[in-house]
XYZ file of C-alpha atoms in Angstrom:
396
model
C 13.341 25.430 32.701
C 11.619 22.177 31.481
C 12.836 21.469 27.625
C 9.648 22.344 25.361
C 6.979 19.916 24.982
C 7.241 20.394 20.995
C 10.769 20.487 20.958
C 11.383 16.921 19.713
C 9.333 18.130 16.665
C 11.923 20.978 16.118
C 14.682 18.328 15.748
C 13.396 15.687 13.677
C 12.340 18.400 11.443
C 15.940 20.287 11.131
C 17.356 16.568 10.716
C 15.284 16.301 7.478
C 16.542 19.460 6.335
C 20.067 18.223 6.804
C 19.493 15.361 5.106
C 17.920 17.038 2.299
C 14.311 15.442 1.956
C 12.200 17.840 3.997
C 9.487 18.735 1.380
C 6.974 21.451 1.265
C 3.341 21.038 0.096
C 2.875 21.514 -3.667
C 0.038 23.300 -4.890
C -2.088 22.348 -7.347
C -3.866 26.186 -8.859
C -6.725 23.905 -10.980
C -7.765 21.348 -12.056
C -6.327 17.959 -11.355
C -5.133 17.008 -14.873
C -2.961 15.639 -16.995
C -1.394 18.982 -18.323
C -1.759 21.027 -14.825
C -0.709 24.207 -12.303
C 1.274 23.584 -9.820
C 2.755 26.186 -7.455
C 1.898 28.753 -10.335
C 3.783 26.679 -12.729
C 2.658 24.955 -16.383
C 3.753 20.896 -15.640
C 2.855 17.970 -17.278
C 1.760 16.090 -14.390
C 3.015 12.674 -13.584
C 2.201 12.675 -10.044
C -1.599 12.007 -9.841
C -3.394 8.624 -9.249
C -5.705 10.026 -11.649
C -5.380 7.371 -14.094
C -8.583 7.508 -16.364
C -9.066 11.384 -16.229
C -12.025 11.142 -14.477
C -11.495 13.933 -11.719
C -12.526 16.505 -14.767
C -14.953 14.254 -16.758
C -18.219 16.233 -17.930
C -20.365 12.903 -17.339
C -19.139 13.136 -13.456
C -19.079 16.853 -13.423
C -22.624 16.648 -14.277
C -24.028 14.275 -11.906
C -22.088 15.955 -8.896
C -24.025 19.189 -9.712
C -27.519 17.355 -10.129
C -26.904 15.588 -6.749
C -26.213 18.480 -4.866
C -29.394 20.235 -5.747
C -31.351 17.359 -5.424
C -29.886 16.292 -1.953
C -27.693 19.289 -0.508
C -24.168 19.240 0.418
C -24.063 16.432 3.233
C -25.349 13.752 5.115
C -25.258 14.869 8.261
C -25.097 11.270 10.380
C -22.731 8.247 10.106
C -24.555 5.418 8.236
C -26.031 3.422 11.211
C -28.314 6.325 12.165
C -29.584 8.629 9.826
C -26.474 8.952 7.016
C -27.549 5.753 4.293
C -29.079 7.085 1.481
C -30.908 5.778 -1.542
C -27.553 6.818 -3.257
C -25.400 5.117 -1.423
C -27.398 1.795 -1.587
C -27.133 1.999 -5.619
C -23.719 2.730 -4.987
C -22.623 -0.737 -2.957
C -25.368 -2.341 -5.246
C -23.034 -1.089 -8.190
C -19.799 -1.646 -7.128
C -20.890 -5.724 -6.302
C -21.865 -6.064 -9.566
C -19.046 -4.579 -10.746
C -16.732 -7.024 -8.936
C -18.781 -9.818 -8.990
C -19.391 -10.054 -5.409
C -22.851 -10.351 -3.462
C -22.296 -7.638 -1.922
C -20.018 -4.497 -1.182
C -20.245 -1.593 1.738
C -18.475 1.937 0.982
C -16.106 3.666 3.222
C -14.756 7.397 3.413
C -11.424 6.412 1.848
C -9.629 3.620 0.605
C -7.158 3.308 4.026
C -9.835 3.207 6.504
C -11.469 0.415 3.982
C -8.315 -1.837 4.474
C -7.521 -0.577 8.128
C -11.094 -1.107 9.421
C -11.598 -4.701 7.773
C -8.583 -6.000 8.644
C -8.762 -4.653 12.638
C -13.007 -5.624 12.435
C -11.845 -9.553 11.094
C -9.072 -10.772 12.763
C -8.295 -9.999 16.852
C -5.525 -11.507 19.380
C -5.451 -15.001 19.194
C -5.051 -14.718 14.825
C -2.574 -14.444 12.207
C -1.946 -11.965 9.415
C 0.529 -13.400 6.997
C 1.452 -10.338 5.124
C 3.552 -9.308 2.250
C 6.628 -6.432 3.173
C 5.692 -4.046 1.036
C 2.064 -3.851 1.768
C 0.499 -0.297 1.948
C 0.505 1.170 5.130
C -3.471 1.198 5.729
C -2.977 -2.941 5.738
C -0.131 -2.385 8.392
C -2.262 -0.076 10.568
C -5.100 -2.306 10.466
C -3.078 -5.265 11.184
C -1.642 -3.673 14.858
C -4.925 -2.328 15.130
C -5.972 -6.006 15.421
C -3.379 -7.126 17.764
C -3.291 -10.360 15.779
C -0.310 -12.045 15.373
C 1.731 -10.733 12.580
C 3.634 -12.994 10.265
C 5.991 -10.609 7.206
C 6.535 -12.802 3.765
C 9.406 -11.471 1.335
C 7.321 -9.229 -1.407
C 5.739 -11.588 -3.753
C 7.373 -14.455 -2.430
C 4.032 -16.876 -2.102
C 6.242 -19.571 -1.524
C 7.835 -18.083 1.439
C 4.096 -17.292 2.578
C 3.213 -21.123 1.900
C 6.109 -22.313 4.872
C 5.054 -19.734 7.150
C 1.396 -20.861 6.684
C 2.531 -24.464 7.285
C 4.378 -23.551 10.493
C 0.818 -22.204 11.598
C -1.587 -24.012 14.238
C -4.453 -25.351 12.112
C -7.019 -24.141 14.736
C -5.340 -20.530 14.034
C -8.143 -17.964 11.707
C -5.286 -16.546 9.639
C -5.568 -13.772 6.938
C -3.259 -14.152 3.575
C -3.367 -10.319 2.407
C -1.492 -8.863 -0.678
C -1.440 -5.514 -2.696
C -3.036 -5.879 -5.903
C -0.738 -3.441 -7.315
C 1.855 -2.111 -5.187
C 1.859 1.606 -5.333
C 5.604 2.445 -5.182
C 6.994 -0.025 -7.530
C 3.989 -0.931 -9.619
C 4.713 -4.697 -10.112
C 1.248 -6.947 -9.660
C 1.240 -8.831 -6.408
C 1.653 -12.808 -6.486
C -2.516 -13.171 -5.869
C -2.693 -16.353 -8.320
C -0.013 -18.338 -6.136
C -1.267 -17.240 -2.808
C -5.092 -18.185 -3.268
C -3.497 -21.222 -3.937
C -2.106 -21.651 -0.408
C -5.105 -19.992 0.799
C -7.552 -23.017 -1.120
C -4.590 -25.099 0.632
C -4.844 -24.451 4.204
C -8.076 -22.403 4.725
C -6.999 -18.727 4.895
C -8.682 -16.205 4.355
C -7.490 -14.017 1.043
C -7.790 -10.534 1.181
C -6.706 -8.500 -1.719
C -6.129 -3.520 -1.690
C -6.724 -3.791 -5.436
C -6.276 0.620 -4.916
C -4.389 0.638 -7.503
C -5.448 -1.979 -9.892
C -9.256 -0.699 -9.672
C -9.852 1.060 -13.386
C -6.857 -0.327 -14.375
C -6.385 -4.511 -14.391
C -9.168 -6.643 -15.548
C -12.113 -6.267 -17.746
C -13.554 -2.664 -18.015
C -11.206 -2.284 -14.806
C -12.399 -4.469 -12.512
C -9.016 -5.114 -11.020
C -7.006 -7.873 -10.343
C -9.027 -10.257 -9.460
C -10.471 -10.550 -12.404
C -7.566 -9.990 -14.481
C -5.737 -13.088 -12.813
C -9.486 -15.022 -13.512
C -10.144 -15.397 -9.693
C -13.419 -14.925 -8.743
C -14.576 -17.024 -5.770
C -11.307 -17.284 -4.325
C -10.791 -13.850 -2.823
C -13.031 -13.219 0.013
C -12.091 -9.620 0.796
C -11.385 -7.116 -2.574
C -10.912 -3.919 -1.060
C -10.986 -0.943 -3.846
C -10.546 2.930 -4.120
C -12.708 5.102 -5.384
C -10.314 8.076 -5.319
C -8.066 7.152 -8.083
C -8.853 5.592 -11.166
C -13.117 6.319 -10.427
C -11.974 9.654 -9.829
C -13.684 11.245 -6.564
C -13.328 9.760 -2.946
C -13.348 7.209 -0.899
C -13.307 3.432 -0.546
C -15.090 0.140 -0.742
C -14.854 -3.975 0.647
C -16.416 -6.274 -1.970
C -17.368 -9.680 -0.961
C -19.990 -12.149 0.334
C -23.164 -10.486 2.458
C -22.270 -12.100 5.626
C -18.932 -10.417 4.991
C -20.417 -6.741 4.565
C -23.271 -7.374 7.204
C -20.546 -7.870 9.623
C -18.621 -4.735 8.565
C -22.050 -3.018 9.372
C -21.634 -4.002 13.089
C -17.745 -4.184 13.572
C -16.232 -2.012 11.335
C -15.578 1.558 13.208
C -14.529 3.786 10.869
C -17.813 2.315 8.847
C -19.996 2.567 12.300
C -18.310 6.200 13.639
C -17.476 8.809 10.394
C -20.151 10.418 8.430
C -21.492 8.899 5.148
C -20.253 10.113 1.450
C -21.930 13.612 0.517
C -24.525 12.790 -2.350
C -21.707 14.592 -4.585
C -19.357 12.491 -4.017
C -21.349 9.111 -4.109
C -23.760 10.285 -7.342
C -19.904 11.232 -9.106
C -18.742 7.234 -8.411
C -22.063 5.969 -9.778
C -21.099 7.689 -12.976
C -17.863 6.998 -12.979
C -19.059 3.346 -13.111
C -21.310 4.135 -16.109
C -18.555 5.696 -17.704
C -16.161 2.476 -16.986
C -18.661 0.052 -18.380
C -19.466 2.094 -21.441
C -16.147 3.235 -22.771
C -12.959 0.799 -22.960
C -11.046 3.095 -25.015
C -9.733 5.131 -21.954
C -8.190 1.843 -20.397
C -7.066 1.156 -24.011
C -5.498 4.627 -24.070
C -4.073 4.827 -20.446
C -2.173 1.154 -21.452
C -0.999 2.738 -24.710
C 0.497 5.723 -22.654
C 1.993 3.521 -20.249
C 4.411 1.484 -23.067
C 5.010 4.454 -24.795
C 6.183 6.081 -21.731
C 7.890 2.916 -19.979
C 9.917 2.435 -23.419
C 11.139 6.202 -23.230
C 12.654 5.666 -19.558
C 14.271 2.385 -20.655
C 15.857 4.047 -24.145
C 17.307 6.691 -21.166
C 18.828 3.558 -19.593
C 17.079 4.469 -16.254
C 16.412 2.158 -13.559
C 12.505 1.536 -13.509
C 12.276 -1.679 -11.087
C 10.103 -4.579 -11.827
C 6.886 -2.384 -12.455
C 3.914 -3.931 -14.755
C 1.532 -0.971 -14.517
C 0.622 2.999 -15.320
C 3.191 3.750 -11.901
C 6.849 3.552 -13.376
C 9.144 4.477 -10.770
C 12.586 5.589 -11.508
C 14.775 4.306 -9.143
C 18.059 6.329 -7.625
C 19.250 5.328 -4.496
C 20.059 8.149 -2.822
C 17.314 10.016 -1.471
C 18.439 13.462 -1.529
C 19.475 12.965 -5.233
C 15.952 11.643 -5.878
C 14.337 15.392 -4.178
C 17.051 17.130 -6.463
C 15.703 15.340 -9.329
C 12.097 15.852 -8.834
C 12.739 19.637 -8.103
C 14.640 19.876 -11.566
C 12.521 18.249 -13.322
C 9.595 21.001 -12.006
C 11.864 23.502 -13.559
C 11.952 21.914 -16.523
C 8.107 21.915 -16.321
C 7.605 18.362 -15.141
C 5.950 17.174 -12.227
C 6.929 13.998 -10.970
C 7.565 13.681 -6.921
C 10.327 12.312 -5.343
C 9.904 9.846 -2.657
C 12.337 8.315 -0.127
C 12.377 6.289 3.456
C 9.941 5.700 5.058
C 7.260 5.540 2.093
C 10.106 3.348 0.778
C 13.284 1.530 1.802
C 16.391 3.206 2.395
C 18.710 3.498 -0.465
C 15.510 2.573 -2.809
C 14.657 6.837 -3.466
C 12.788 7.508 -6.501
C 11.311 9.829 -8.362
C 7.346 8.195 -8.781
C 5.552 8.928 -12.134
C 2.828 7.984 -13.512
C 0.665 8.061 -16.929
C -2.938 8.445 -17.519
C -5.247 8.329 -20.505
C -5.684 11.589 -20.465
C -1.678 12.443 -21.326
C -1.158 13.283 -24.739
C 1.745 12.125 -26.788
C 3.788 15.483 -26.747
C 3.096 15.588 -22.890
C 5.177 12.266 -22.133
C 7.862 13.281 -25.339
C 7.827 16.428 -23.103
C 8.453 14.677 -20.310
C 11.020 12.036 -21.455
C 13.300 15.077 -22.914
C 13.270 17.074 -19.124
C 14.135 13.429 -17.939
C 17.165 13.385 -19.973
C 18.196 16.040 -19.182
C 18.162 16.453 -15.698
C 19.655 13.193 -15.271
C 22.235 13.921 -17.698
C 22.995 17.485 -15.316
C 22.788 15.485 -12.245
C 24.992 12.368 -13.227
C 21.927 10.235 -12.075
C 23.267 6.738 -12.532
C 22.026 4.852 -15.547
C 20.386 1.260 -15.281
C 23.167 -1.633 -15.855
């Protein structure tokens, strides 16, 4: 008999068991907050991207509702047929002003944003200079491209700079960082590397995911919070973390977007936003411009919280933002510790190779403005404790 065809599946599975990082699904019961169910537990929850609250906002709860009656439930084409709506045109109208671009186009999540602008804009006989750690959307996009792809040490723009230099001038090559890099939380080195961009002629390109809500002026990311407007021509956003609902965006110049109209598949071949989802990212918007105190509250969180860890002597990395990682090594010690935690009533995920490098496992958390002051002394007492039971080692 012929070995099953799914038997290779089998294997790699039982191997994660035995190493001890095979991971069920957790359930969330509700709502996605700050203070949450999980798996029919009570957590304070300190795995969710949801840095501003908005998931649960009445302004956005609101709007979703009044869209759906208005409009229905879906679309019911991709957007070069039948599927743009009015909505969706404030939308990309919105989010340009919003990043001070001419223009922006929407897609149906943040990774097809980066994977389908970076496979639409560069093709065989480019570069893609690239930083290690960049999210895995940019990496798909970049093979999707079958450019040339050149790997810089993370944040190293100097190291960029020489490979760059080593480059054909006749060569269209992309420069693309992280904004915010979502496993350690440190800022990318976007200041130094639009300078060797401005240098040579590169193009920048910039997945501010994680800095969207977060960095700059009312949240409008890291581009603006490094002053650099002009100099990036592709910001790519999210509009599933800090705004709260789905999908993602490419800001930039209108040649830029009009091209993305034409080349971009995952633009030309999935099904628009619902009216839901794109009315609830027009308010979130309204609710970003008009209200600075949740930024001012999520950054508040985020020292209390980052101080706690470091009076526990942990090991947090180099991060600069809400996402404070806590760094053990040893990846089956990391699930351990993100399991005990949950019994303490703590959610915080562990996460090991291949999201990150081996012997870099680490338990992920991260704050929002939503998270009261008991929830994070809450959580920095489970901390201490489980690491304390588990003889996690402490930061030297």
């Amino acid at each position: 008999m012929p070995p099953a065809p799914l038997a290779f599946v089998d294997e790699a599975l039982a191997e994660l068991r035995r190493q001890g990082v095979s991971r069920p699904l957790r359930v969330l019961d509700g709502e996605q907050a700050a203070h949450a169910s999980v798996d029919g537990r009570s957590v304070v929850n300190l795995s969710s991207n949801n840095y501003l609250g908005l998931t649960t906002h009445p302004a956005l709860r609101e709007r979703a509702l009044e869209a759906t009656r208005a409009f229905g439930v879906g679309t019911g084409s991709v957007r070069t047929i039948a599927g743009t709506m009015a909505l969706h045109v404030e939308l990309e109208r919105r989010l340009a002003i919003f990043k001070r671009t001419e223009a922006a186009v929407v897609f149906q999540s943040g990774f097809t944003a980066n994977a389908g602008t970076v496979a639409s804009l560069l093709g065989r006989d480019d570069v893609i200079v690239s930083d290690e750690l960049n999210h895995a959307s940019i990496i798909d996009g970049a093979r999707l491209s079958r450019a040339t792809i050149k790997v810089f040490p993370h944040g190293d723009a100097a190291a960029a700079r020489a490979v760059v230099v080593a480059l054909p001038r006749t060569q269209k090559t992309l420069l693309i960082t992280d904004g915010v890099f979502s496993m350690d939380g440190d800022l990318g080195a976007l200041p130094a590397l639009c300078d060797v961009a401005d240098e040579f002629g590169c193009l920048m390109m910039v997945d501010d995911a994680h800095a969207s809500g977060v960095f700059g002026r009312q949240g409008r990311g890291t581009v603006d919070h490094f002053g650099l407007h002009g100099r990036v021509h592709v910001q790519v956003g999210t509009l599933s973390k800090a705004i709260g609902a789905l999908g993602g965006y490419v800001a930039g110049s209108r040649s830029l977007i009009e091209f993305l109209h034409h080349k971009a598949r995952p633009f030309l071949f999935s099904t628009s936003h619902p009216p839901s989802v794109t009315a609830t990212c027009l308010a979130a918007l309204d609710v970003l411009e008009s209200d600075n105190g949740l930024i001012e509250r999520l950054w508040d969180n985020t020292r209390f919280f980052k101080a706690g860890l470091a009076a526990l002597g942990l090991d947090t990395g180099r991060s600069e933002s809400p996402i404070t990682p806590v760094i053990v090594g040893d990846a089956a010690l990391a699930m351990k510790l993100s399991d005990r935690l949950f019994e303490l009533g703590v959610f915080a995920q562990g996460i090991g190779f291949p999201t990150v490098p081996q012997g870099k496992a680490r338990v992920r958390t991260i704050v929002s403005a939503t998270h009261t002051r008991d929830d994070l002394s809450f959580a920095l007492d489970a901390f201490a404790t489980a690491v304390e039971e588990l003889g996690v080692s402490r930061a030297s």
